[in-house]
CSV table of C-alpha atoms in Angstrom, one decimal:
chain,number,residue,atom,x,y,z
A,223,VAL,CA,-3.7,-7.7,-5.7
A,224,ASN,CA,-2.1,-4.7,-7.3
A,225,PRO,CA,0.9,-3.4,-5.4
A,226,SER,CA,0.8,0.2,-6.8
A,227,GLY,CA,3.9,1.0,-4.8
A,228,ARG,CA,6.2,4.0,-5.4
A,229,LEU,CA,9.9,4.5,-4.5
A,230,PRO,CA,10.7,7.0,-1.7
A,231,LEU,CA,14.2,7.7,-3.2
A,232,SER,CA,16.1,7.6,-6.4
A,233,PHE,CA,18.5,4.9,-7.5
A,234,PRO,CA,21.5,5.8,-9.7
A,235,LYS,CA,22.5,3.9,-12.9
A,236,THR,CA,26.1,3.8,-11.7
A,237,ALA,CA,28.0,4.6,-8.5
A,238,THR,CA,29.3,7.8,-10.0
A,239,ASP,CA,25.8,9.1,-10.8
A,240,THR,CA,25.2,10.5,-7.3
A,241,TRP,CA,25.9,13.6,-5.3
A,242,LEU,CA,28.4,11.7,-3.1
A,243,THR,CA,31.8,13.0,-4.3
A,244,SER,CA,34.0,12.3,-1.3
A,245,LEU,CA,34.3,10.1,1.8
A,246,LYS,CA,33.6,13.1,3.9
A,247,GLN,CA,30.0,13.0,2.7
A,248,TYR,CA,29.7,9.2,3.2
A,249,PRO,CA,30.5,7.4,5.4
A,250,GLY,CA,31.9,10.6,6.9
A,251,GLU,CA,34.8,11.4,9.2
A,252,TRP,CA,34.9,10.6,12.9
A,253,GLY,CA,31.2,9.7,12.9
A,254,LYS,CA,30.1,12.9,11.2
A,255,ALA,CA,28.9,13.2,7.6
A,256,HIS,CA,29.4,16.5,5.7
A,257,TYR,CA,26.4,17.6,3.7
A,258,THR,CA,27.7,19.7,0.8
A,259,GLU,CA,24.7,19.3,-1.6
A,260,ASP,CA,22.7,22.0,0.1
A,261,LEU,CA,19.1,21.8,-1.2
A,262,GLU,CA,20.0,19.5,-4.1
A,263,MET,CA,19.4,16.2,-2.3
A,264,GLY,CA,17.8,13.1,-3.7
A,265,TYR,CA,15.6,13.6,-6.8
A,266,ARG,CA,16.4,17.3,-6.7
A,267,TRP,CA,20.1,16.6,-7.4
A,268,TYR,CA,19.2,14.4,-10.4
A,269,ASN,CA,16.9,17.2,-11.8
A,270,ALA,CA,19.4,20.0,-11.2
A,271,LYS,CA,22.3,18.2,-12.7
A,272,ARG,CA,20.3,16.6,-15.5
A,273,VAL,CA,21.4,13.1,-14.6
A,274,GLU,CA,19.1,10.3,-15.5
A,275,PRO,CA,18.8,7.8,-12.7
A,276,LEU,CA,18.0,4.2,-13.0
A,277,PHE,CA,14.8,4.7,-11.0
A,278,LEU,CA,13.6,8.2,-10.1
A,279,PHE,CA,11.9,9.1,-6.8
A,280,GLY,CA,8.2,8.2,-7.2
A,281,TYR,CA,8.8,5.5,-9.8
A,282,GLY,CA,6.5,2.6,-9.5
A,283,LEU,CA,4.8,-0.3,-11.3
A,284,SER,CA,1.1,-1.2,-11.5
A,285,TYR,CA,-1.0,-3.8,-13.2
A,286,THR,CA,-3.3,-1.1,-14.5
A,287,SER,CA,-2.9,2.3,-16.2
A,288,PHE,CA,-4.0,5.8,-15.4
A,289,ASP,CA,-4.7,8.9,-17.5
A,290,TYR,CA,-4.6,12.5,-16.4
A,291,SER,CA,-6.8,15.1,-18.2
A,292,ALA,CA,-8.6,18.4,-17.9
A,293,LEU,CA,-5.9,20.2,-15.9
A,294,ASP,CA,-7.0,23.6,-14.6
A,295,ILE,CA,-4.9,26.0,-12.6
A,296,VAL,CA,-6.4,29.0,-10.8
A,297,VAL,CA,-4.3,31.6,-9.1
A,298,SER,CA,-6.1,33.5,-6.3
A,299,GLY,CA,-4.1,36.7,-5.6
A,300,HIS,CA,-0.5,36.0,-4.4
A,301,ASN,CA,-1.4,33.6,-1.7
A,302,GLU,CA,-3.0,30.5,-3.3
A,303,VAL,CA,-3.0,28.3,-6.3
A,304,THR,CA,-5.6,25.6,-6.9
A,305,ALA,CA,-4.9,22.9,-9.4
A,306,THR,CA,-7.6,20.4,-10.5
A,307,CYS,CA,-7.6,17.6,-12.9
A,308,THR,CA,-9.3,14.4,-13.8
A,309,LEU,CA,-7.7,11.0,-13.0
A,310,LYS,CA,-9.1,7.9,-14.7
A,311,ASN,CA,-8.1,4.3,-14.2
A,312,THR,CA,-7.9,3.2,-17.9
A,313,GLY,CA,-6.9,-0.3,-17.2
A,314,ALA,CA,-8.7,-3.6,-16.6
A,315,ARG,CA,-7.7,-3.9,-12.9
A,316,ASP,CA,-8.4,-1.9,-9.8
A,317,GLY,CA,-5.4,0.0,-8.6
A,318,ALA,CA,-3.8,3.0,-6.8
A,319,GLU,CA,-2.1,6.0,-8.3
A,320,VAL,CA,0.0,8.6,-6.5
A,321,ALA,CA,-0.7,12.1,-8.0
A,322,GLU,CA,2.1,14.5,-7.4
A,323,VAL,CA,2.4,18.3,-7.7
A,324,PHE,CA,5.8,19.8,-8.3
A,325,ILE,CA,6.7,23.5,-8.4
A,326,ASP,CA,9.5,24.8,-10.7
A,327,TYR,CA,10.9,28.1,-9.6
A,328,PRO,CA,12.7,30.7,-11.8
A,329,SER,CA,16.4,30.0,-12.0
A,330,VAL,CA,17.2,33.4,-10.3
A,331,ALA,CA,15.6,32.0,-7.1
A,332,GLY,CA,18.5,29.7,-6.5
A,333,GLU,CA,16.1,26.8,-5.7
A,334,PRO,CA,16.4,23.3,-7.0
A,335,PRO,CA,14.1,22.5,-9.9
A,336,LYS,CA,10.9,20.6,-9.5
A,337,GLN,CA,10.2,20.5,-5.8
A,338,LEU,CA,7.4,18.2,-4.6
A,339,LYS,CA,4.7,20.3,-2.9
A,340,ALA,CA,1.7,18.0,-2.7
A,341,TYR,CA,0.6,14.4,-3.4
A,342,LYS,CA,-2.4,12.1,-2.9
A,343,LYS,CA,-2.7,8.4,-3.2
A,344,LEU,CA,-6.0,7.3,-4.7
A,345,PHE,CA,-7.6,3.9,-5.2
A,346,LEU,CA,-9.7,3.6,-8.3
A,347,LYS,CA,-11.7,0.7,-9.7
A,348,ALA,CA,-11.1,-0.3,-13.3
A,349,GLY,CA,-12.8,2.4,-15.5
A,350,GLU,CA,-13.5,4.7,-12.5
A,351,SER,CA,-12.5,8.4,-12.6
A,352,THR,CA,-12.3,11.2,-10.1
A,353,THR,CA,-11.5,14.8,-9.8
A,354,LEU,CA,-8.3,15.8,-7.9
A,355,THR,CA,-7.9,19.1,-6.2
A,356,PHE,CA,-4.7,20.4,-4.8
A,357,LYS,CA,-4.5,23.7,-3.0
A,358,LEU,CA,-1.1,25.3,-2.6
A,359,GLY,CA,-0.8,28.1,-0.1
A,360,GLU,CA,1.7,31.0,0.4
A,361,ASN,CA,4.3,28.8,2.2
A,362,ASP,CA,4.3,26.3,-0.7
A,363,LEU,CA,5.0,29.0,-3.2
A,364,LEU,CA,7.7,31.0,-1.4
A,365,TYR,CA,11.3,30.7,-2.2
């Protein structure tokens, strides 16, 4: 069995390597937490502040290895981007990989860097390859 799991959140190296800077944020006051991090929550905070966590969102282990190749990005007008690539299980065991698509906006947009916009989990036998296609629409690209 190959677990092929991925973390749904980031883990800091130390207690000070987080966006939590006061007790108002956590555990909160009078039963209410104060969210002051705006859009920079979770992995977005680590990317924006350039803090290296112990384990980043999406981190995972596998008993096999994967290779991405032949990335192609096609822009169709202003409304759609299609990204395709080849994913190959280069290891000796069957396993799963989670392919992720992140968008990085210009700094003038005021958006956090590297926002997750699409993902797919694929199971591939040892030596097997497949073509991945991700279509991002207007709502995925707006800021």
